[in-house]
PDB file of C-alpha atoms in Angstrom:
ATOM      1  CA  UNK A   1     -45.725-127.290  35.094  1.00 79.00           C
ATOM      2  CA  UNK A   2     -46.668-126.411  31.608  1.00 86.00           C
ATOM      3  CA  UNK A   3     -47.363-122.753  30.978  1.00 86.00           C
ATOM      4  CA  UNK A   4     -50.666-121.978  29.560  1.00 87.00           C
ATOM      5  CA  UNK A   5     -49.387-119.032  27.089  1.00 88.00           C
ATOM      6  CA  UNK A   6     -46.536-121.257  25.775  1.00 89.00           C
ATOM      7  CA  UNK A   7     -49.358-123.824  25.321  1.00 89.00           C
ATOM      8  CA  UNK A   8     -51.258-121.789  23.201  1.00 88.00           C
ATOM      9  CA  UNK A   9     -48.398-120.911  21.083  1.00 90.00           C
ATOM     10  CA  UNK A  10     -47.761-124.651  20.284  1.00 90.00           C
ATOM     11  CA  UNK A  11     -51.656-124.741  19.219  1.00 88.00           C
ATOM     12  CA  UNK A  12     -51.304-121.732  17.244  1.00 87.00           C
ATOM     13  CA  UNK A  13     -48.154-123.214  15.568  1.00 90.00           C
ATOM     14  CA  UNK A  14     -50.371-126.636  14.880  1.00 88.00           C
ATOM     15  CA  UNK A  15     -52.885-124.296  12.977  1.00 87.00           C
ATOM     16  CA  UNK A  16     -50.924-121.601  11.184  1.00 87.00           C
ATOM     17  CA  UNK A  17     -47.688-123.763  10.095  1.00 86.00           C
ATOM     18  CA  UNK A  18     -44.768-121.547  10.711  1.00 87.00           C
ATOM     19  CA  UNK A  19     -43.403-119.238  13.526  1.00 88.00           C
ATOM     20  CA  UNK A  20     -43.386-116.317  11.204  1.00 87.00           C
ATOM     21  CA  UNK A  21     -47.445-116.662  10.987  1.00 87.00           C
ATOM     22  CA  UNK A  22     -47.590-117.404  14.922  1.00 87.00           C
ATOM     23  CA  UNK A  23     -45.722-114.387  15.433  1.00 87.00           C
ATOM     24  CA  UNK A  24     -47.799-112.141  13.256  1.00 84.00           C
ATOM     25  CA  UNK A  25     -51.047-113.442  14.529  1.00 82.00           C
ATOM     26  CA  UNK A  26     -49.955-112.893  18.461  1.00 83.00           C
ATOM     27  CA  UNK A  27     -48.126-109.850  17.766  1.00 82.00           C
ATOM     28  CA  UNK A  28     -44.889-111.471  18.698  1.00 86.00           C
ATOM     29  CA  UNK A  29     -41.538-111.778  16.929  1.00 87.00           C
ATOM     30  CA  UNK A  30     -40.587-114.746  15.104  1.00 86.00           C
ATOM     31  CA  UNK A  31     -37.632-115.487  17.681  1.00 86.00           C
ATOM     32  CA  UNK A  32     -39.781-114.848  20.922  1.00 87.00           C
ATOM     33  CA  UNK A  33     -42.201-117.354  19.587  1.00 87.00           C
ATOM     34  CA  UNK A  34     -39.032-119.960  18.887  1.00 88.00           C
ATOM     35  CA  UNK A  35     -37.632-119.136  22.062  1.00 88.00           C
ATOM     36  CA  UNK A  36     -40.975-119.881  24.027  1.00 87.00           C
ATOM     37  CA  UNK A  37     -41.525-122.892  22.280  1.00 91.00           C
ATOM     38  CA  UNK A  38     -38.122-124.243  23.277  1.00 89.00           C
ATOM     39  CA  UNK A  39     -38.935-123.425  26.775  1.00 90.00           C
ATOM     40  CA  UNK A  40     -42.122-125.452  26.669  1.00 90.00           C
ATOM     41  CA  UNK A  41     -40.314-128.587  25.322  1.00 89.00           C
ATOM     42  CA  UNK A  42     -38.103-128.378  28.370  1.00 88.00           C
ATOM     43  CA  UNK A  43     -40.947-127.986  30.608  1.00 89.00           C
ATOM     44  CA  UNK A  44     -42.801-130.837  28.549  1.00 89.00           C
ATOM     45  CA  UNK A  45     -39.539-133.085  28.508  1.00 90.00           C
ATOM     46  CA  UNK A  46     -40.163-134.666  25.266  1.00 91.00           C
ATOM     47  CA  UNK A  47     -39.186-133.167  21.982  1.00 90.00           C
ATOM     48  CA  UNK A  48     -42.190-130.927  20.504  1.00 91.00           C
ATOM     49  CA  UNK A  49     -40.487-129.779  17.359  1.00 90.00           C
ATOM     50  CA  UNK A  50     -38.363-131.077  14.531  1.00 89.00           C
ATOM     51  CA  UNK A  51     -36.445-129.287  11.629  1.00 85.00           C
ATOM     52  CA  UNK A  52     -38.187-130.011   8.256  1.00 81.00           C
ATOM     53  CA  UNK A  53     -35.969-128.191   5.956  1.00 78.00           C
ATOM     54  CA  UNK A  54     -36.377-124.402   6.752  1.00 78.00           C
ATOM     55  CA  UNK A  55     -39.385-124.845   8.510  1.00 83.00           C
ATOM     56  CA  UNK A  56     -40.294-126.710  11.946  1.00 88.00           C
ATOM     57  CA  UNK A  57     -43.067-129.333  12.313  1.00 89.00           C
ATOM     58  CA  UNK A  58     -44.552-130.835  15.167  1.00 92.00           C
ATOM     59  CA  UNK A  59     -43.430-134.420  16.789  1.00 92.00           C
ATOM     60  CA  UNK A  60     -46.303-136.924  17.536  1.00 92.00           C
ATOM     61  CA  UNK A  61     -45.870-136.142  21.249  1.00 91.00           C
ATOM     62  CA  UNK A  62     -46.471-132.397  20.447  1.00 92.00           C
ATOM     63  CA  UNK A  63     -49.886-133.169  18.645  1.00 92.00           C
ATOM     64  CA  UNK A  64     -50.589-135.300  21.873  1.00 92.00           C
ATOM     65  CA  UNK A  65     -50.002-131.976  23.802  1.00 92.00           C
ATOM     66  CA  UNK A  66     -52.051-129.952  21.283  1.00 90.00           C
ATOM     67  CA  UNK A  67     -55.159-132.212  21.817  1.00 89.00           C
ATOM     68  CA  UNK A  68     -54.759-131.731  25.553  1.00 90.00           C
ATOM     69  CA  UNK A  69     -54.100-127.948  25.311  1.00 88.00           C
ATOM     70  CA  UNK A  70     -57.250-127.100  23.081  1.00 87.00           C
ATOM     71  CA  UNK A  71     -59.345-128.652  25.636  1.00 87.00           C
ATOM     72  CA  UNK A  72     -57.664-126.721  28.538  1.00 87.00           C
ATOM     73  CA  UNK A  73     -58.086-123.262  26.276  1.00 86.00           C
ATOM     74  CA  UNK A  74     -61.847-124.283  25.700  1.00 83.00           C
ATOM     75  CA  UNK A  75     -62.216-125.253  29.387  1.00 84.00           C
ATOM     76  CA  UNK A  76     -60.765-121.764  30.204  1.00 85.00           C
ATOM     77  CA  UNK A  77     -62.696-119.538  27.882  1.00 78.00           C
ATOM     78  CA  UNK A  78     -65.762-121.079  29.434  1.00 76.00           C
ATOM     79  CA  UNK A  79     -64.673-120.284  32.812  1.00 77.00           C
ATOM     80  CA  UNK A  80     -64.041-116.725  31.909  1.00 75.00           C
ATOM     81  CA  UNK A  81     -67.478-116.369  30.228  1.00 71.00           C
ATOM     82  CA  UNK A  82     -68.996-117.601  33.572  1.00 71.00           C
ATOM     83  CA  UNK A  83     -66.826-115.120  35.709  1.00 71.00           C
ATOM     84  CA  UNK A  84     -67.946-112.122  33.400  1.00 66.00           C
ATOM     85  CA  UNK A  85     -71.795-113.335  33.137  1.00 63.00           C
ATOM     86  CA  UNK A  86     -74.150-111.052  35.159  1.00 64.00           C
ATOM     87  CA  UNK A  87     -76.046-112.699  37.788  1.00 58.00           C
ATOM     88  CA  UNK A  88     -79.179-112.481  35.461  1.00 57.00           C
ATOM     89  CA  UNK A  89     -78.880-112.085  31.697  1.00 71.00           C
ATOM     90  CA  UNK A  90     -76.166-112.643  29.241  1.00 85.00           C
ATOM     91  CA  UNK A  91     -72.863-110.632  29.528  1.00 85.00           C
ATOM     92  CA  UNK A  92     -69.286-110.938  28.757  1.00 86.00           C
ATOM     93  CA  UNK A  93     -67.682-110.249  24.950  1.00 90.00           C
ATOM     94  CA  UNK A  94     -68.425-112.101  21.657  1.00 94.00           C
ATOM     95  CA  UNK A  95     -65.987-111.310  18.659  1.00 95.00           C
ATOM     96  CA  UNK A  96     -67.731-111.636  15.320  1.00 97.00           C
ATOM     97  CA  UNK A  97     -65.962-111.935  11.980  1.00 96.00           C
ATOM     98  CA  UNK A  98     -68.210-110.902   9.230  1.00 95.00           C
ATOM     99  CA  UNK A  99     -67.798-110.512   5.233  1.00 90.00           C
ATOM    100  CA  UNK A 100     -69.170-107.120   3.989  1.00 85.00           C
ATOM    101  CA  UNK A 101     -72.715-107.571   2.700  1.00 83.00           C
ATOM    102  CA  UNK A 102     -73.840-109.357   5.737  1.00 86.00           C
ATOM    103  CA  UNK A 103     -72.157-106.468   7.859  1.00 85.00           C
ATOM    104  CA  UNK A 104     -74.174-104.003   6.145  1.00 82.00           C
ATOM    105  CA  UNK A 105     -77.638-105.959   6.055  1.00 84.00           C
ATOM    106  CA  UNK A 106     -77.824-107.997   9.137  1.00 89.00           C
ATOM    107  CA  UNK A 107     -75.588-106.795  11.866  1.00 90.00           C
ATOM    108  CA  UNK A 108     -77.017-103.186  12.507  1.00 90.00           C
ATOM    109  CA  UNK A 109     -80.643-104.683  13.320  1.00 91.00           C
ATOM    110  CA  UNK A 110     -78.944-107.570  15.112  1.00 94.00           C
ATOM    111  CA  UNK A 111     -76.848-105.469  17.242  1.00 95.00           C
ATOM    112  CA  UNK A 112     -79.891-103.160  17.865  1.00 95.00           C
ATOM    113  CA  UNK A 113     -81.681-106.239  19.245  1.00 94.00           C
ATOM    114  CA  UNK A 114     -79.015-107.471  21.343  1.00 94.00           C
ATOM    115  CA  UNK A 115     -78.470-103.964  22.828  1.00 94.00           C
ATOM    116  CA  UNK A 116     -82.055-104.197  24.150  1.00 93.00           C
ATOM    117  CA  UNK A 117     -82.422-107.952  25.116  1.00 92.00           C
ATOM    118  CA  UNK A 118     -78.750-107.954  26.799  1.00 93.00           C
ATOM    119  CA  UNK A 119     -77.370-104.730  27.426  1.00 92.00           C
ATOM    120  CA  UNK A 120     -74.504-106.194  29.562  1.00 90.00           C
ATOM    121  CA  UNK A 121     -73.157-108.192  26.385  1.00 92.00           C
ATOM    122  CA  UNK A 122     -70.384-106.529  24.365  1.00 93.00           C
ATOM    123  CA  UNK A 123     -70.117-107.019  20.821  1.00 95.00           C
ATOM    124  CA  UNK A 124     -66.671-106.653  18.558  1.00 96.00           C
ATOM    125  CA  UNK A 125     -67.094-106.871  14.761  1.00 95.00           C
ATOM    126  CA  UNK A 126     -64.310-107.339  12.116  1.00 94.00           C
ATOM    127  CA  UNK A 127     -65.040-107.276   8.620  1.00 93.00           C
ATOM    128  CA  UNK A 128     -62.989-110.473   7.348  1.00 92.00           C
ATOM    129  CA  UNK A 129     -63.273-112.663   3.890  1.00 89.00           C
ATOM    130  CA  UNK A 130     -65.359-116.047   4.814  1.00 90.00           C
ATOM    131  CA  UNK A 131     -62.376-117.933   4.337  1.00 89.00           C
ATOM    132  CA  UNK A 132     -60.093-115.889   6.591  1.00 90.00           C
ATOM    133  CA  UNK A 133     -63.023-115.680   9.353  1.00 93.00           C
ATOM    134  CA  UNK A 134     -63.436-119.139   9.351  1.00 93.00           C
ATOM    135  CA  UNK A 135     -60.009-120.146  10.223  1.00 91.00           C
ATOM    136  CA  UNK A 136     -59.867-117.312  12.858  1.00 91.00           C
ATOM    137  CA  UNK A 137     -62.347-118.629  14.802  1.00 94.00           C
ATOM    138  CA  UNK A 138     -61.126-122.310  14.301  1.00 89.00           C
ATOM    139  CA  UNK A 139     -57.785-120.676  15.758  1.00 86.00           C
ATOM    140  CA  UNK A 140     -59.474-118.769  18.691  1.00 89.00           C
ATOM    141  CA  UNK A 141     -59.080-115.212  17.111  1.00 88.00           C
ATOM    142  CA  UNK A 142     -63.156-114.811  16.943  1.00 94.00           C
ATOM    143  CA  UNK A 143     -65.805-116.314  18.774  1.00 95.00           C
ATOM    144  CA  UNK A 144     -68.054-116.401  16.013  1.00 96.00           C
ATOM    145  CA  UNK A 145     -67.759-116.324  12.008  1.00 96.00           C
ATOM    146  CA  UNK A 146     -70.354-115.090   9.472  1.00 95.00           C
ATOM    147  CA  UNK A 147     -69.985-116.644   6.187  1.00 94.00           C
ATOM    148  CA  UNK A 148     -71.774-117.797   3.150  1.00 94.00           C
ATOM    149  CA  UNK A 149     -71.864-120.422   0.454  1.00 93.00           C
ATOM    150  CA  UNK A 150     -73.005-120.527  -3.012  1.00 93.00           C
ATOM    151  CA  UNK A 151     -74.836-122.995  -4.848  1.00 90.00           C
ATOM    152  CA  UNK A 152     -72.657-125.692  -5.664  1.00 85.00           C
ATOM    153  CA  UNK A 153     -69.747-124.380  -3.692  1.00 83.00           C
ATOM    154  CA  UNK A 154     -69.774-125.672  -0.329  1.00 83.00           C
ATOM    155  CA  UNK A 155     -66.894-124.571   1.990  1.00 84.00           C
ATOM    156  CA  UNK A 156     -64.896-127.060   3.579  1.00 81.00           C
ATOM    157  CA  UNK A 157     -66.077-128.356   6.944  1.00 85.00           C
ATOM    158  CA  UNK A 158     -63.583-127.358   9.614  1.00 84.00           C
ATOM    159  CA  UNK A 159     -63.666-130.447  12.308  1.00 85.00           C
ATOM    160  CA  UNK A 160     -63.840-127.829  15.285  1.00 87.00           C
ATOM    161  CA  UNK A 161     -66.585-125.753  13.831  1.00 94.00           C
ATOM    162  CA  UNK A 162     -70.425-126.037  13.657  1.00 95.00           C
ATOM    163  CA  UNK A 163     -72.256-124.695  10.752  1.00 95.00           C
ATOM    164  CA  UNK A 164     -75.646-123.069  11.378  1.00 95.00           C
ATOM    165  CA  UNK A 165     -77.547-121.668   8.237  1.00 94.00           C
ATOM    166  CA  UNK A 166     -79.793-118.347   9.094  1.00 93.00           C
ATOM    167  CA  UNK A 167     -80.414-116.945   5.878  1.00 92.00           C
ATOM    168  CA  UNK A 168     -81.205-117.952   2.272  1.00 93.00           C
ATOM    169  CA  UNK A 169     -80.259-114.988   0.205  1.00 93.00           C
ATOM    170  CA  UNK A 170     -81.457-114.768  -3.625  1.00 96.00           C
ATOM    171  CA  UNK A 171     -79.060-113.483  -6.241  1.00 97.00           C
ATOM    172  CA  UNK A 172     -80.050-111.425  -9.180  1.00 97.00           C
ATOM    173  CA  UNK A 173     -78.578-110.185 -12.149  1.00 98.00           C
ATOM    174  CA  UNK A 174     -77.960-106.275 -11.777  1.00 98.00           C
ATOM    175  CA  UNK A 175     -78.170-103.682 -14.468  1.00 97.00           C
ATOM    176  CA  UNK A 176     -78.060 -99.665 -14.851  1.00 96.00           C
ATOM    177  CA  UNK A 177     -81.368 -97.937 -14.715  1.00 94.00           C
ATOM    178  CA  UNK A 178     -81.574 -97.419 -18.440  1.00 93.00           C
ATOM    179  CA  UNK A 179     -80.096-100.857 -19.707  1.00 96.00           C
ATOM    180  CA  UNK A 180     -83.103-102.523 -21.868  1.00 96.00           C
ATOM    181  CA  UNK A 181     -81.804-106.121 -21.439  1.00 96.00           C
ATOM    182  CA  UNK A 182     -84.499-108.624 -20.025  1.00 95.00           C
ATOM    183  CA  UNK A 183     -82.283-111.716 -19.575  1.00 95.00           C
ATOM    184  CA  UNK A 184     -78.898-112.790 -18.511  1.00 96.00           C
ATOM    185  CA  UNK A 185     -77.719-113.890 -21.918  1.00 96.00           C
ATOM    186  CA  UNK A 186     -78.291-110.182 -23.096  1.00 96.00           C
ATOM    187  CA  UNK A 187     -75.739-109.128 -20.889  1.00 97.00           C
ATOM    188  CA  UNK A 188     -72.852-111.014 -22.472  1.00 96.00           C
ATOM    189  CA  UNK A 189     -71.555-107.809 -24.449  1.00 95.00           C
ATOM    190  CA  UNK A 190     -71.693-105.749 -21.296  1.00 97.00           C
ATOM    191  CA  UNK A 191     -68.781-104.783 -18.838  1.00 98.00           C
ATOM    192  CA  UNK A 192     -68.799-106.811 -15.937  1.00 98.00           C
ATOM    193  CA  UNK A 193     -67.871-106.207 -12.099  1.00 98.00           C
ATOM    194  CA  UNK A 194     -67.085-109.333 -10.116  1.00 97.00           C
ATOM    195  CA  UNK A 195     -65.511-110.103  -6.708  1.00 95.00           C
ATOM    196  CA  UNK A 196     -61.607-111.100  -6.758  1.00 93.00           C
ATOM    197  CA  UNK A 197     -60.799-114.348  -8.631  1.00 92.00           C
ATOM    198  CA  UNK A 198     -60.344-116.392  -5.747  1.00 86.00           C
ATOM    199  CA  UNK A 199     -63.476-116.212  -4.249  1.00 89.00           C
ATOM    200  CA  UNK A 200     -66.297-118.482  -4.064  1.00 89.00           C
ATOM    201  CA  UNK A 201     -68.332-115.852  -5.344  1.00 92.00           C
ATOM    202  CA  UNK A 202     -66.469-115.345  -8.545  1.00 94.00           C
ATOM    203  CA  UNK A 203     -66.181-118.919  -9.434  1.00 93.00           C
ATOM    204  CA  UNK A 204     -69.962-119.250  -9.037  1.00 95.00           C
ATOM    205  CA  UNK A 205     -70.433-115.980 -11.131  1.00 96.00           C
ATOM    206  CA  UNK A 206     -68.276-117.557 -14.015  1.00 96.00           C
ATOM    207  CA  UNK A 207     -70.382-120.784 -14.047  1.00 95.00           C
ATOM    208  CA  UNK A 208     -73.677-118.963 -14.195  1.00 96.00           C
ATOM    209  CA  UNK A 209     -72.513-116.974 -17.096  1.00 97.00           C
ATOM    210  CA  UNK A 210     -70.812-119.753 -18.947  1.00 97.00           C
ATOM    211  CA  UNK A 211     -74.197-121.482 -18.472  1.00 95.00           C
ATOM    212  CA  UNK A 212     -75.867-118.744 -20.256  1.00 96.00           C
ATOM    213  CA  UNK A 213     -73.585-119.195 -23.296  1.00 96.00           C
ATOM    214  CA  UNK A 214     -70.977-116.457 -22.647  1.00 97.00           C
ATOM    215  CA  UNK A 215     -67.560-115.650 -21.053  1.00 97.00           C
ATOM    216  CA  UNK A 216     -68.023-112.189 -19.015  1.00 97.00           C
ATOM    217  CA  UNK A 217     -65.905-109.318 -19.785  1.00 97.00           C
ATOM    218  CA  UNK A 218     -64.697-108.619 -16.365  1.00 97.00           C
ATOM    219  CA  UNK A 219     -63.166-104.843 -16.400  1.00 97.00           C
ATOM    220  CA  UNK A 220     -64.004-104.258 -12.980  1.00 98.00           C
ATOM    221  CA  UNK A 221     -62.887-106.723  -9.620  1.00 97.00           C
ATOM    222  CA  UNK A 222     -63.413-105.659  -6.238  1.00 94.00           C
ATOM    223  CA  UNK A 223     -64.883-107.248  -3.122  1.00 90.00           C
ATOM    224  CA  UNK A 224     -66.537-104.090  -2.323  1.00 91.00           C
ATOM    225  CA  UNK A 225     -70.224-104.773  -3.120  1.00 92.00           C
ATOM    226  CA  UNK A 226     -70.751-100.972  -2.501  1.00 92.00           C
ATOM    227  CA  UNK A 227     -68.800-100.413  -5.597  1.00 95.00           C
ATOM    228  CA  UNK A 228     -70.529-102.988  -7.397  1.00 97.00           C
ATOM    229  CA  UNK A 229     -73.566-101.087  -6.910  1.00 97.00           C
ATOM    230  CA  UNK A 230     -72.096 -97.554  -7.859  1.00 97.00           C
ATOM    231  CA  UNK A 231     -70.596 -98.782 -11.007  1.00 98.00           C
ATOM    232  CA  UNK A 232     -73.581-100.632 -12.111  1.00 98.00           C
ATOM    233  CA  UNK A 233     -76.039 -97.534 -11.126  1.00 97.00           C
ATOM    234  CA  UNK A 234     -73.681 -95.573 -13.211  1.00 97.00           C
ATOM    235  CA  UNK A 235     -73.888 -97.662 -16.228  1.00 96.00           C
ATOM    236  CA  UNK A 236     -70.348 -98.771 -16.572  1.00 97.00           C
ATOM    237  CA  UNK A 237     -70.938-102.261 -15.688  1.00 98.00           C
ATOM    238  CA  UNK A 238     -73.623-105.113 -14.824  1.00 98.00           C
ATOM    239  CA  UNK A 239     -73.169-107.684 -12.163  1.00 98.00           C
ATOM    240  CA  UNK A 240     -74.670-110.360  -9.726  1.00 98.00           C
ATOM    241  CA  UNK A 241     -75.806-109.144  -6.611  1.00 96.00           C
ATOM    242  CA  UNK A 242     -77.389-110.820  -3.638  1.00 94.00           C
ATOM    243  CA  UNK A 243     -80.594-109.173  -2.030  1.00 94.00           C
ATOM    244  CA  UNK A 244     -79.212-108.821   1.392  1.00 90.00           C
ATOM    245  CA  UNK A 245     -76.960-105.935  -0.134  1.00 91.00           C
ATOM    246  CA  UNK A 246     -79.517-103.678  -0.121  1.00 90.00           C
ATOM    247  CA  UNK A 247     -80.357-104.189   3.835  1.00 82.00           C
ATOM    248  CA  UNK A 248     -84.255-103.717   3.071  1.00 79.00           C
ATOM    249  CA  UNK A 249     -83.947-100.653   1.079  1.00 88.00           C
ATOM    250  CA  UNK A 250     -85.357-100.208  -2.241  1.00 93.00           C
ATOM    251  CA  UNK A 251     -82.700-101.175  -5.084  1.00 95.00           C
ATOM    252  CA  UNK A 252     -81.185 -98.442  -6.837  1.00 95.00           C
ATOM    253  CA  UNK A 253     -80.341-100.431  -9.912  1.00 97.00           C
ATOM    254  CA  UNK A 254     -82.578-102.640 -12.300  1.00 97.00           C
ATOM    255  CA  UNK A 255     -82.657-106.370 -11.051  1.00 97.00           C
ATOM    256  CA  UNK A 256     -83.359-109.524 -13.593  1.00 97.00           C
ATOM    257  CA  UNK A 257     -84.068-112.992 -12.074  1.00 96.00           C
ATOM    258  CA  UNK A 258     -81.741-115.752 -12.831  1.00 96.00           C
ATOM    259  CA  UNK A 259     -82.645-119.492 -14.025  1.00 93.00           C
ATOM    260  CA  UNK A 260     -83.621-121.371 -11.178  1.00 92.00           C
ATOM    261  CA  UNK A 261     -83.812-118.390  -8.695  1.00 95.00           C
ATOM    262  CA  UNK A 262     -80.393-119.286  -7.130  1.00 96.00           C
ATOM    263  CA  UNK A 263     -79.723-118.574  -3.497  1.00 96.00           C
ATOM    264  CA  UNK A 264     -76.153-118.285  -1.172  1.00 95.00           C
ATOM    265  CA  UNK A 265     -76.653-119.475   2.003  1.00 95.00           C
ATOM    266  CA  UNK A 266     -75.543-117.028   4.821  1.00 94.00           C
ATOM    267  CA  UNK A 267     -74.527-118.994   8.078  1.00 95.00           C
ATOM    268  CA  UNK A 268     -72.728-118.677  11.282  1.00 96.00           C
ATOM    269  CA  UNK A 269     -69.616-121.021  12.746  1.00 97.00           C
ATOM    270  CA  UNK A 270     -68.440-121.247  16.211  1.00 96.00           C
ATOM    271  CA  UNK A 271     -66.044-123.398  18.030  1.00 93.00           C
ATOM    272  CA  UNK A 272     -68.172-126.507  19.085  1.00 91.00           C
ATOM    273  CA  UNK A 273     -66.703-126.301  22.454  1.00 85.00           C
ATOM    274  CA  UNK A 274     -68.023-122.607  22.653  1.00 89.00           C
ATOM    275  CA  UNK A 275     -71.105-123.041  20.615  1.00 92.00           C
ATOM    276  CA  UNK A 276     -73.381-123.196  23.571  1.00 89.00           C
ATOM    277  CA  UNK A 277     -72.140-120.468  25.485  1.00 89.00           C
ATOM    278  CA  UNK A 278     -75.079-118.071  26.198  1.00 90.00           C
ATOM    279  CA  UNK A 279     -73.267-115.076  24.723  1.00 91.00           C
ATOM    280  CA  UNK A 280     -72.865-117.261  21.272  1.00 94.00           C
ATOM    281  CA  UNK A 281     -76.347-118.145  21.683  1.00 94.00           C
ATOM    282  CA  UNK A 282     -77.663-114.871  22.192  1.00 95.00           C
ATOM    283  CA  UNK A 283     -75.769-113.509  19.022  1.00 96.00           C
ATOM    284  CA  UNK A 284     -77.314-116.413  16.857  1.00 96.00           C
ATOM    285  CA  UNK A 285     -80.638-115.521  17.865  1.00 95.00           C
ATOM    286  CA  UNK A 286     -80.329-111.933  17.211  1.00 95.00           C
ATOM    287  CA  UNK A 287     -78.630-113.006  13.559  1.00 94.00           C
ATOM    288  CA  UNK A 288     -81.834-115.136  12.926  1.00 92.00           C
ATOM    289  CA  UNK A 289     -84.343-112.427  14.079  1.00 90.00           C
ATOM    290  CA  UNK A 290     -82.462-109.716  11.898  1.00 88.00           C
ATOM    291  CA  UNK A 291     -83.391-111.605   8.516  1.00 81.00           C
TER     292      UNK A 291
END
C-alpha cells in the first residue's frame, strides 16, 4: 500500500524542486523527507529519485505517480469538505493568500458578508506576495489566492489553477497635499517611493515613468502601501497608488490621472479540482460583492 503522507512529499518535491524546500514547507527535516521518500520508493517497487549533482530529480515513474497522487489528494480534499459541510449551507475552512492592498480594501467587507451568509464557514487569511500565493495554491498550501496583474504584465498561467477576475482597479499618480504638479511629467524631479525591484508593480511603474520621459529617482522602496501613503502625505515622496488602497475612504493625498487611465486587474485563483467547492465559490461571491 502506498502511504498518502509520503505521496504528498513526492508531490511537494515535484513542485518545490529540492528536499530542503519540501522540508521547510512542511516543517520536517531534510533527512526525514529523504528517508520517507526512500520508504515510498520501496513501497512503489520502482525507482522514484535519481541523483543529479548535489540534488535529486524525479524519474519518469515518479512523474506518473505524482499525477495519480495529485488526483488522490484532490479527491481527499473534496471528501473532507463534504464531511465538514453542514446539512444546509456552507461550512469547512478556506485558506486565502492575499496581497496587502486587497487585504485592506476587499477582505474586511467580504468577511462580513460571509459571516452573515455562511456562519459555519471558517476563513483563514495570510498575507503573501502574489507570486508566492499563486505557487502555494498550486502546492495546496492555500485554497485561494488573491493576486493582481498590471497592464502589459500578465502573470504566467499555472496549468493547475483557474483565473477569475473580480475587480478593475484604476492607478493614479499620488503627491503631497501642497505639491503643485498637475501632470506625471512634472514629477520627474521628485523623490519617488515604489515597490521592490522584483515586483510586477515596480516594473510597470518604471515603464509608465519612462513613457512620460524620465527615470524616477527611487529613494524609498517598500511593499507596504500604507508606508507609501505616509511618505507621500508628508511630502517626502511621490508615487503611483491604486484606488483600492483607500478602501472606500477619502484619499489623504492629491491624485492625478495617468495617461490612458490604466487599471490593474485583481483576480482570484484556485486549483481547478477545488474551484467548485461550495466554500470556495462562496468566498468568490463575497469578493465580488465587496467591490
